[in-house]
Short mmCIF file of C-alpha atoms and ligand atoms in Angstrom, two decimals:
data_model
loop_
_atom_site.label_atom_id
_atom_site.label_comp_id
_atom_site.label_asym_id
_atom_site.label_seq_id
_atom_site.Cartn_x
_atom_site.Cartn_y
_atom_site.Cartn_z
CA UNK A 115 -0.28 -0.06 0.02
CA UNK A 116 0.76 3.35 -0.82
CA UNK A 117 1.44 6.20 2.77
CA UNK A 118 1.86 9.23 2.51
CA UNK A 119 2.79 11.42 5.80
CA UNK A 120 -0.11 13.54 5.43
CA UNK A 121 -1.57 15.08 8.89
CA UNK A 122 0.95 15.50 11.82
CA UNK A 123 -1.21 14.29 14.25
CA UNK A 124 -4.52 14.39 15.65
CA UNK A 125 -7.13 16.49 17.72
CA UNK A 126 -4.79 15.21 20.54
CA UNK A 127 -2.71 14.43 23.20
CA UNK A 128 1.32 14.59 23.68
CA UNK A 129 4.32 12.89 25.74
CA UNK A 130 6.80 14.16 28.16
CA UNK A 131 10.70 15.15 28.10
CA UNK A 132 13.83 16.90 28.91
CA UNK A 133 13.99 17.82 32.65
CA UNK A 134 11.58 16.21 35.13
CA UNK A 135 7.83 16.62 35.74
CA UNK A 136 8.16 18.21 38.36
CA UNK A 137 7.60 20.96 36.11
CA UNK A 138 9.42 23.67 34.46
CA UNK A 139 8.59 27.35 33.67
CA UNK A 140 9.38 29.04 30.31
CA UNK A 141 8.21 32.30 28.29
CA UNK A 142 7.22 31.13 25.17
CA UNK A 143 5.88 34.47 23.68
CA UNK A 144 7.32 36.58 21.44
CA UNK A 145 6.41 40.83 21.15
CA UNK A 146 6.00 42.02 18.00
CA UNK A 147 5.85 45.69 16.51
CA UNK A 148 3.83 46.00 13.79
CA UNK A 149 4.53 48.31 10.86
CA UNK A 150 2.86 51.45 12.00
CA UNK A 151 5.06 51.68 14.81
CA UNK A 152 2.33 50.43 17.35
CA UNK A 153 3.59 47.68 19.62
CA UNK A 154 1.37 44.54 18.48
CA UNK A 155 -0.03 42.27 21.16
CA UNK A 156 2.47 39.90 22.54
CA UNK A 157 1.94 36.41 22.56
CA UNK A 158 0.50 35.49 26.03
CA UNK A 159 3.20 34.00 28.05
CA UNK A 160 2.48 29.99 28.63
CA UNK A 161 3.85 28.62 31.42
CA UNK A 162 3.97 25.09 31.57
CA UNK A 163 2.72 24.14 35.30
CA UNK A 164 3.85 21.01 36.94
CA UNK A 165 2.96 17.89 35.51
CA UNK A 166 1.70 15.40 37.97
CA UNK A 167 3.31 12.00 36.52
CA UNK A 168 1.00 9.03 35.03
CA UNK A 169 0.68 6.13 36.82
CA UNK A 170 1.18 3.39 34.05
CA UNK A 171 1.07 -0.06 34.48
CA UNK A 172 -0.62 -2.97 33.76
CA UNK A 173 -1.48 -3.96 37.37
CA UNK A 174 -3.54 -0.28 37.32
CA UNK A 175 -6.11 -1.43 34.36
CA UNK A 176 -9.43 -1.51 36.14
CA UNK A 177 -11.40 -2.12 32.74
CA UNK A 178 -10.97 -3.02 28.91
CA UNK A 179 -13.99 -1.36 26.98
CA UNK A 180 -14.60 -1.85 23.10
CA UNK A 181 -17.10 0.10 20.87
CA UNK A 182 -17.69 0.41 17.36
CA UNK A 183 -17.81 4.25 15.44
CA UNK A 184 -21.03 4.28 12.89
CA UNK A 185 -19.12 5.51 10.09
CA UNK A 186 -21.02 6.54 7.17
CA UNK A 187 -18.96 7.98 3.76
CA UNK A 188 -21.62 10.11 3.06
CA UNK A 189 -21.59 11.64 7.16
CA UNK A 190 -24.62 11.55 9.36
CA UNK A 191 -28.48 10.19 7.91
CA UNK A 192 -30.53 13.49 8.67
CA UNK A 193 -32.87 12.45 5.93
CA UNK A 194 -36.53 12.29 6.83
CA UNK A 195 -39.00 9.65 4.82
CA UNK A 196 -41.90 8.17 5.97
CA UNK A 197 -42.55 4.43 7.47
CA UNK A 198 -46.47 3.18 7.09
CA UNK A 199 -48.02 6.04 8.95
CA UNK A 200 -45.01 7.39 10.77
CA UNK A 201 -42.54 10.63 9.97
CA UNK A 202 -38.92 9.52 10.42
CA UNK A 203 -36.34 11.53 10.77
CA UNK A 204 -32.98 10.37 11.18
CA UNK A 205 -30.15 11.06 13.41
CA UNK A 206 -27.67 8.46 13.10
CA UNK A 207 -23.83 7.86 11.56
CA UNK A 208 -21.41 9.89 13.49
CA UNK A 209 -18.35 8.06 13.09
CA UNK A 210 -16.35 9.24 16.04
CA UNK A 211 -17.77 12.64 16.37
CA UNK A 212 -21.15 11.70 17.84
CA UNK A 213 -20.87 13.71 21.06
CA UNK A 214 -18.87 16.25 19.66
CA UNK A 215 -21.58 16.57 17.14
CA UNK A 216 -24.72 15.87 19.65
CA UNK A 217 -26.09 19.02 20.17
CA UNK A 218 -26.01 20.61 16.67
CA UNK A 219 -26.94 17.58 15.24
CA UNK A 220 -30.10 16.34 17.55
CA UNK A 221 -31.00 20.80 17.03
CA UNK A 222 -31.29 20.04 13.30
CA UNK A 223 -33.08 16.45 13.85
CA UNK A 224 -35.40 17.85 16.17
CA UNK A 225 -36.49 21.14 14.29
CA UNK A 226 -37.60 18.77 10.76
CA UNK A 227 -39.63 16.35 13.74
CA UNK A 228 -41.38 19.70 15.24
CA UNK A 229 -42.30 20.57 11.33
CA UNK A 230 -45.92 20.44 11.12
CA UNK A 231 -46.48 21.25 14.32
CA UNK A 232 -46.46 17.70 16.11
CA UNK A 233 -46.25 17.65 20.01
CA UNK A 234 -46.08 14.35 20.56
CA UNK A 235 -43.01 12.60 19.33
CA UNK A 236 -40.62 9.00 19.93
CA UNK A 237 -37.07 8.80 19.98
CA UNK A 238 -35.38 5.61 19.16
CA UNK A 239 -31.90 5.02 21.12
CA UNK A 240 -31.03 6.49 24.58
CA UNK A 241 -27.05 7.32 23.52
CA UNK A 242 -25.50 10.15 22.78
CA UNK A 243 -27.75 11.64 19.57
CA UNK A 244 -30.94 9.86 21.43
CA UNK A 245 -30.49 11.70 24.75
CA UNK A 246 -29.63 15.23 23.36
CA UNK A 247 -32.44 14.76 20.68
CA UNK A 248 -35.45 14.21 23.58
CA UNK A 249 -34.13 16.72 25.45
CA UNK A 250 -33.98 19.23 22.54
CA UNK A 251 -37.91 18.06 21.63
CA UNK A 252 -38.73 18.58 25.04
CA UNK A 253 -37.01 21.73 25.78
CA UNK A 254 -38.81 23.22 22.63
CA UNK A 255 -42.70 21.58 24.31
CA UNK A 256 -42.91 17.92 22.53
CA UNK A 257 -44.16 15.44 24.38
CA UNK A 258 -41.16 12.60 24.26
CA UNK A 259 -41.00 9.03 25.41
CA UNK A 260 -37.30 7.25 24.56
CA UNK A 261 -37.48 3.75 23.01
CA UNK A 262 -34.45 1.56 23.02
CA UNK A 263 -32.80 -1.07 23.48
CA UNK A 264 -30.11 -0.32 25.69
CA UNK A 265 -29.34 2.42 28.33
CA UNK A 266 -26.77 4.11 29.80
CA UNK A 267 -24.38 2.07 30.77
CA UNK A 268 -25.15 -0.36 28.27
CA UNK A 269 -24.18 2.04 25.42
CA UNK A 270 -21.93 2.55 22.75
CA UNK A 271 -22.12 5.77 23.48
CA UNK A 272 -21.05 5.05 26.94
CA UNK A 273 -18.04 3.69 25.37
CA UNK A 274 -16.54 7.00 24.45
CA UNK A 275 -13.20 8.81 24.97
CA UNK A 276 -15.00 11.57 25.67
CA UNK A 277 -12.80 14.20 23.78
CA UNK A 278 -13.65 16.99 21.58
CA UNK A 279 -13.69 15.65 17.96
CA UNK A 280 -16.33 17.05 15.65
CA UNK A 281 -14.58 15.78 12.43
CA UNK A 282 -13.07 12.31 13.63
CA UNK A 283 -14.36 9.48 11.17
CA UNK A 284 -17.27 11.67 10.36
CA UNK A 285 -17.19 10.78 6.69
CA UNK A 286 -15.70 10.42 3.46
CA UNK A 287 -14.14 14.12 1.98
CA UNK A 288 -14.49 12.25 -1.82
CA UNK A 289 -18.13 10.59 -0.98
CA UNK A 290 -20.07 13.71 0.69
CA UNK A 291 -22.38 16.27 -0.63
CA UNK A 292 -21.19 19.80 -1.89
CA UNK A 293 -23.39 21.21 1.04
CA UNK A 294 -21.60 18.55 4.11
CA UNK A 295 -18.78 20.82 5.08
CA UNK A 296 -21.55 24.09 5.82
CA UNK A 297 -23.37 21.37 7.34
CA UNK A 298 -20.83 19.37 9.36
CA UNK A 299 -19.82 23.47 10.36
CA UNK A 300 -23.38 24.27 11.70
CA UNK A 301 -23.14 21.11 13.88
CA UNK A 302 -20.01 21.40 15.29
CA UNK A 303 -20.90 25.47 16.01
CA UNK A 304 -24.02 24.36 18.15
CA UNK A 305 -22.84 21.42 19.75
CA UNK A 306 -19.15 23.66 20.79
CA UNK A 307 -21.83 26.46 22.37
CA UNK A 308 -23.75 24.30 23.81
CA UNK A 309 -20.89 22.32 25.70
CA UNK A 310 -19.85 25.83 26.52
CA UNK A 311 -23.08 26.40 28.71
CA UNK A 312 -22.29 23.00 30.60
CA UNK A 313 -19.00 23.71 31.92
CA UNK A 314 -18.05 24.33 35.87
CA UNK A 315 -20.82 21.84 36.93
CA UNK A 316 -20.51 19.25 39.65
CA UNK A 317 -19.06 16.16 38.00
CA UNK A 318 -17.30 18.26 35.08
CA UNK A 319 -19.70 17.06 32.01
CA UNK A 320 -17.66 19.52 30.14
CA UNK A 321 -14.10 20.55 31.18
CA UNK A 322 -10.58 22.34 29.54
CA UNK A 323 -7.43 20.38 29.83
CA UNK A 324 -4.14 20.70 28.99
CA UNK A 325 -3.12 18.42 25.78
CA UNK A 326 0.39 17.99 24.94
CA UNK A 327 1.58 16.48 21.98
CA UNK A 328 5.17 14.58 21.30
CA UNK A 329 6.69 14.20 18.39
CA UNK A 330 8.85 11.52 18.69
CA UNK A 331 11.57 10.78 15.28
CA UNK A 332 10.03 8.83 12.79
CA UNK A 333 6.46 7.94 15.21
CA UNK A 334 5.40 11.53 14.47
CA UNK A 335 2.66 11.54 12.23
CA UNK A 336 0.17 9.06 11.89
CA UNK A 337 -0.34 7.50 7.99
CA UNK A 338 -2.92 8.33 5.69
CA UNK A 339 -3.72 4.54 4.55
CA UNK A 340 -4.12 4.96 0.65
CA UNK A 341 -7.66 3.01 0.94
CA UNK A 342 -11.21 3.28 0.55
CA UNK A 343 -11.54 5.71 2.70
CA UNK A 344 -10.17 9.54 2.52
CA UNK A 345 -11.87 10.73 5.94
CA UNK A 346 -12.59 14.24 5.97
CA UNK A 347 -10.74 17.16 7.95
CA UNK A 348 -13.02 20.12 8.68
CA UNK A 349 -11.07 21.58 11.91
CA UNK A 350 -10.13 24.73 10.06
CA UNK A 351 -13.33 25.74 9.34
CA UNK A 352 -13.64 26.26 13.36
CA UNK A 353 -10.33 28.32 13.41
CA UNK A 354 -12.09 31.04 15.13
CA UNK A 355 -13.53 29.69 18.22
CA UNK A 356 -11.19 26.87 18.93
CA UNK A 357 -7.95 27.47 20.58
CA UNK A 358 -4.87 26.81 18.28
CA UNK A 359 -1.82 24.26 19.52
CA UNK A 360 1.59 25.78 19.41
CA UNK A 361 4.85 24.22 19.59
CA UNK A 362 6.76 24.63 22.41
CA UNK A 363 10.73 25.75 22.34
CA UNK A 364 13.22 22.62 23.15
CA UNK A 365 14.12 23.03 26.65
CA UNK A 366 11.35 24.41 28.39
CA UNK A 367 9.22 21.08 28.99
CA UNK A 368 9.58 18.45 30.59
CA UNK A 369 9.37 15.34 28.24
CA UNK A 370 12.12 13.95 26.43
CA UNK A 371 11.50 13.93 22.71
CA UNK A 372 12.35 16.09 20.08
CA UNK A 373 9.09 18.18 19.88
CA UNK A 374 6.21 18.81 22.02
CA UNK A 375 3.13 20.72 21.02
CA UNK A 376 0.56 22.00 23.75
CA UNK A 377 -2.74 22.98 23.36
CA UNK A 378 -6.23 22.65 25.50
CA UNK A 379 -8.93 21.31 24.78
CA UNK A 380 -12.36 20.61 25.56
CA UNK A 381 -13.36 17.11 26.95
CA UNK A 382 -16.15 15.51 28.20
CA UNK A 383 -16.55 13.21 31.36
CA UNK A 384 -19.11 10.44 29.83
CA UNK A 385 -20.45 9.26 32.72
CA UNK A 386 -21.68 12.65 34.00
CA UNK A 387 -22.53 13.54 30.70
CA UNK A 388 -24.71 10.33 30.27
CA UNK A 389 -26.06 10.25 33.68
CA UNK A 390 -27.00 14.26 33.41
CA UNK A 391 -28.63 14.03 30.30
CA UNK A 392 -30.54 11.13 31.31
CA UNK A 393 -31.59 12.60 34.55
CA UNK A 394 -32.72 15.93 32.94
CA UNK A 395 -34.76 14.36 30.79
CA UNK A 396 -36.49 12.34 33.19
CA UNK A 397 -36.62 15.19 35.29
CA UNK A 398 -38.66 17.10 32.63
CA UNK A 399 -41.18 14.58 32.42
CA UNK A 400 -39.47 12.36 30.01
CA UNK A 401 -40.43 8.83 30.01
CA UNK A 402 -37.59 5.26 28.39
CA UNK A 403 -39.38 2.27 27.20
CA UNK A 404 -36.94 -0.64 26.84
CA UNK A 405 -38.27 -1.73 23.61
CA UNK A 406 -36.39 -3.79 20.36
CA UNK A 407 -37.21 -2.97 16.94
CA UNK A 408 -36.04 -6.00 14.37
CA UNK A 409 -37.21 -4.07 11.08
CA UNK A 410 -38.55 -0.44 10.55
CA UNK A 411 -42.07 -2.03 9.86
CA UNK A 412 -42.02 -2.56 13.93
CA UNK A 413 -42.39 1.65 14.25
CA UNK A 414 -46.20 0.72 14.07
CA UNK A 415 -46.13 -0.43 17.53
CA UNK A 416 -45.93 3.59 18.73
CA UNK A 417 -48.64 5.79 19.91
CA UNK A 418 -46.58 8.64 18.64
CA UNK A 419 -47.06 10.05 14.28
CA UNK A 420 -42.87 11.07 14.63
CA UNK A 421 -39.89 9.32 15.08
CA UNK A 422 -36.47 10.46 15.38
CA UNK A 423 -34.02 7.36 14.56
CA UNK A 424 -31.15 7.69 16.46
CA UNK A 425 -29.68 3.82 16.32
CA UNK A 426 -26.19 4.74 15.97
CA UNK A 427 -24.55 1.48 14.62
CA UNK A 428 -27.84 -0.68 15.64
CA UNK A 429 -28.86 1.45 12.35
CA UNK A 430 -27.24 -0.46 10.28
CA UNK A 431 -28.90 -3.41 11.08
CA UNK A 432 -32.38 -2.19 11.66
CA UNK A 433 -32.54 0.08 8.44
CA UNK A 434 -30.08 -2.44 6.41
CA UNK A 435 -27.89 0.16 5.97
CA UNK A 436 -24.69 -1.06 4.86
CA UNK A 437 -23.23 2.56 4.17
CA UNK A 438 -22.33 2.20 7.89
CA UNK A 439 -18.70 0.61 8.40
CA UNK A 440 -17.42 0.35 11.83
CA UNK A 441 -15.19 1.72 12.98
CA UNK A 442 -13.70 -0.18 16.15
CA UNK A 443 -12.23 1.60 18.99
CA UNK A 444 -10.68 0.01 22.62
CA UNK A 445 -10.00 2.22 25.53
CA UNK A 446 -8.06 0.72 28.58
CA UNK A 447 -9.31 2.27 31.74
CA UNK A 448 -6.21 2.76 34.60
CA UNK A 449 -7.83 3.58 38.20
CA UNK A 450 -8.15 7.37 38.67
CA UNK A 451 -5.61 9.91 39.15
CA UNK A 452 -7.49 12.95 40.06
CA UNK A 453 -3.76 15.26 40.41
CA UNK A 454 -3.40 14.47 36.74
CA UNK A 455 -5.29 17.27 34.78
CA UNK A 456 -3.33 17.04 31.20
CA UNK A 457 -3.81 14.74 28.18
CA UNK A 458 -0.60 12.91 26.14
CA UNK A 459 -0.19 11.77 22.60
CA UNK A 460 2.67 9.96 22.26
CA UNK A 461 3.27 7.20 19.63
CA UNK A 462 -0.02 6.65 18.19
CA UNK A 463 -1.05 6.47 22.07
CA UNK A 464 -3.79 8.81 23.84
CA UNK A 465 -4.27 9.48 27.28
CA UNK A 466 -7.06 11.46 28.99
CA UNK A 467 -7.53 11.61 32.33
CA UNK A 468 -11.34 11.51 33.33
CA UNK A 469 -12.70 11.78 37.05
CA UNK A 470 -13.57 8.37 36.57
CA UNK A 471 -10.41 6.57 35.61
CA UNK A 472 -7.15 7.40 33.02
CA UNK A 473 -8.42 6.38 29.35
CA UNK A 474 -5.61 4.92 27.66
CA UNK A 475 -6.13 4.35 23.88
CA UNK A 476 -4.11 2.73 21.13
CA UNK A 477 -5.26 4.69 18.00
CA UNK A 478 -2.48 3.01 15.32
CA UNK A 479 -0.43 4.00 12.75
CA UNK A 480 -2.31 4.91 10.21
CA UNK A 481 -5.97 6.40 10.12
CA UNK A 482 -7.25 3.51 9.43
CA UNK A 483 -6.74 1.66 12.22
CA UNK A 484 -10.10 -0.40 13.65
CA UNK A 485 -11.62 0.29 9.96
CA UNK A 486 -14.45 -2.27 9.25
CA UNK A 487 -13.60 -4.37 12.24
CA UNK A 488 -16.47 -5.87 14.19
CA UNK A 489 -15.18 -7.55 17.04
CA UNK A 490 -15.92 -6.34 20.35
CA UNK A 491 -14.81 -8.27 22.61
CA UNK A 492 -11.55 -6.42 24.61
CA UNK A 493 -8.02 -7.45 23.70
CA UNK A 494 -5.88 -7.58 26.23
CA UNK A 495 -2.67 -7.21 24.69
CA UNK A 496 -3.25 -4.48 22.64
CA UNK A 497 -4.22 -2.54 26.43
CA UNK A 498 -0.98 -3.75 27.98
CA UNK A 499 0.83 -2.63 24.38
CA UNK A 500 -0.46 0.93 24.94
CA UNK A 501 -0.17 0.99 29.06
CA UNK A 502 3.27 -0.16 27.88
CA UNK A 503 4.37 2.71 25.91
CA UNK A 504 3.17 5.45 28.12
CA UNK A 505 5.46 3.25 30.93
CA UNK A 506 7.92 3.76 29.15
CA UNK A 507 7.98 7.10 28.50
CA UNK A 508 7.88 8.33 31.78
CA UNK A 509 10.88 5.81 32.45
CA UNK A 510 12.62 8.13 30.67
CA UNK A 511 11.33 11.35 32.46
C1 FAD B 146 -13.37 4.25 20.79
C2 FAD B 146 -14.20 5.12 20.78
C3 FAD B 146 -13.93 6.43 21.08
C4 FAD B 146 -14.84 7.46 21.07
N1 FAD B 146 -14.28 8.85 21.23
C5 FAD B 146 -15.53 9.76 20.89
C6 FAD B 146 -14.77 11.17 21.50
O1 FAD B 146 -13.80 11.16 22.09
N2 FAD B 146 -15.78 12.16 20.93
C7 FAD B 146 -16.98 11.99 20.13
O2 FAD B 146 -17.01 12.74 20.11
N3 FAD B 146 -17.35 10.62 19.95
C8 FAD B 146 -16.07 9.49 20.31
N4 FAD B 146 -16.61 7.89 19.58
C9 FAD B 146 -18.34 8.28 19.24
C10 FAD B 146 -19.53 8.16 19.46
O3 FAD B 146 -19.25 7.39 20.26
C11 FAD B 146 -20.11 7.42 18.98
O4 FAD B 146 -20.53 8.25 17.31
C12 FAD B 146 -21.61 7.91 19.64
O5 FAD B 146 -21.18 7.06 20.57
C13 FAD B 146 -22.89 7.71 18.62
O6 FAD B 146 -23.84 7.82 19.64
P1 FAD B 146 -25.18 7.51 19.29
O7 FAD B 146 -26.49 7.56 19.94
O8 FAD B 146 -25.44 7.57 17.90
O9 FAD B 146 -25.48 6.00 18.96
P2 FAD B 146 -25.44 4.59 20.42
O10 FAD B 146 -24.51 4.93 21.48
O11 FAD B 146 -24.64 3.29 20.01
O12 FAD B 146 -26.86 4.62 20.60
C14 FAD B 146 -27.39 3.63 19.93
C15 FAD B 146 -29.03 3.62 20.67
O13 FAD B 146 -29.58 2.80 19.93
C16 FAD B 146 -30.56 1.57 20.04
N5 FAD B 146 -31.06 0.67 19.49
C17 FAD B 146 -29.78 0.22 18.52
N6 FAD B 146 -30.43 -0.41 17.50
C18 FAD B 146 -31.70 -0.55 18.37
C19 FAD B 146 -33.08 -1.26 18.02
N7 FAD B 146 -33.28 -1.82 17.13
N8 FAD B 146 -33.97 -1.40 18.71
C20 FAD B 146 -33.86 -0.50 19.83
N9 FAD B 146 -33.05 0.19 20.04
C21 FAD B 146 -31.65 -0.03 18.98
C22 FAD B 146 -29.51 1.51 21.72
O14 FAD B 146 -29.49 0.80 22.26
C23 FAD B 146 -28.97 2.77 21.91
O15 FAD B 146 -29.55 3.38 23.28
C24 FAD B 146 -16.00 7.37 19.89
C25 FAD B 146 -15.97 6.01 19.63
C26 FAD B 146 -15.20 4.76 20.11
C27 FAD B 146 -15.70 3.86 19.19
#
């Protein structure tokens, strides 16, 4: 297979360096003089704070979880169709971006569901898309019932990493409709704005964290493998709202690698987020009913005239949507370290600290990692390899 170094790493996380994790102080900023003679604003000085070391060893693994990203080359499905006497609004197929795009995508789906003045809506699915759709519909005045085979913590959404990743495996750049990039931007901006209103809450459903991406010679980039898909990258469309990362000067950080990029990124404590959305929905009068649908014709069982279909990867079987391709991802959980408030990306392993555990994820050396893989059983060897990669880094600090 032909490969090319296409992207200089992810929305992500980095590694450690030169001196020690006890921290170091650095002037990163530089001031410039504008040609008019006015002093241009100095770039803010960034001081690398003391970084508590990650405690990486296989004996701290508490669980290993796996889920499948529901990838559609055309992007998430948001069209409307009629099935029997029901109007069905689709809201599925968000790849690795389901939490990040949820509020924006569900705002569009809820708007379509309420066209025509419907006041009673069924939502199928209780993951990120189902919960946000249900809440938005309810807050717009509809009476809403969620029908789902699984709810938290059994949903695939519950097994997500929990980082702002709105264009992660969301579409194939060569297969989307011409209007999709603008639609994506609308979803991402709505979600981003909504998540800003959920900061500072108990349990930290949303927070910001420092991220360090460590570039380590030959391993510094993920490879774009020429294959069936060219994953779309739309991050540049959000440059005005999402903070940009910057390289740290050599010697200004504690990591033993040549180059380190620092950024800040939004993250989600998925456990608390799912709990909060469920509690809010129920507290505001919503109902959740356990129900499995085998075919679209089963929707006839519902009393509501309008249905929002948020079945995620489940739509492949239920709706016979073979345009959904699974992209497997595995998370290795280590015991929580509340003192760690930063994430890392090093040698294709990402680490994110959450209140409910340290999330360690092998993301692979190519962007086709996990593509087409349906295996949802945990792979202990993969988990231990990821942990060992980060342990080796800390051994050098
Ligand atoms: C390892 C990994 C890490 C990820 N990390 C991130 C991240 O950091 N940030 C991010 O934004 N995204 C992330 N994602 C992507 C995100 O998890 C998905 O896009 C998202 O979970 C999809 O949500 P959903 O609500 O569409 O589907 P699901 O969570 O799968 O929910 C589907 C719901 O529909 C129900 N259902 C399905 N079929 C039927 C049926 N036939 N009858 C009745 N009910 C049915 C299910 O029971 C469930 O309630 C990650 C994915 C993986 C695999």
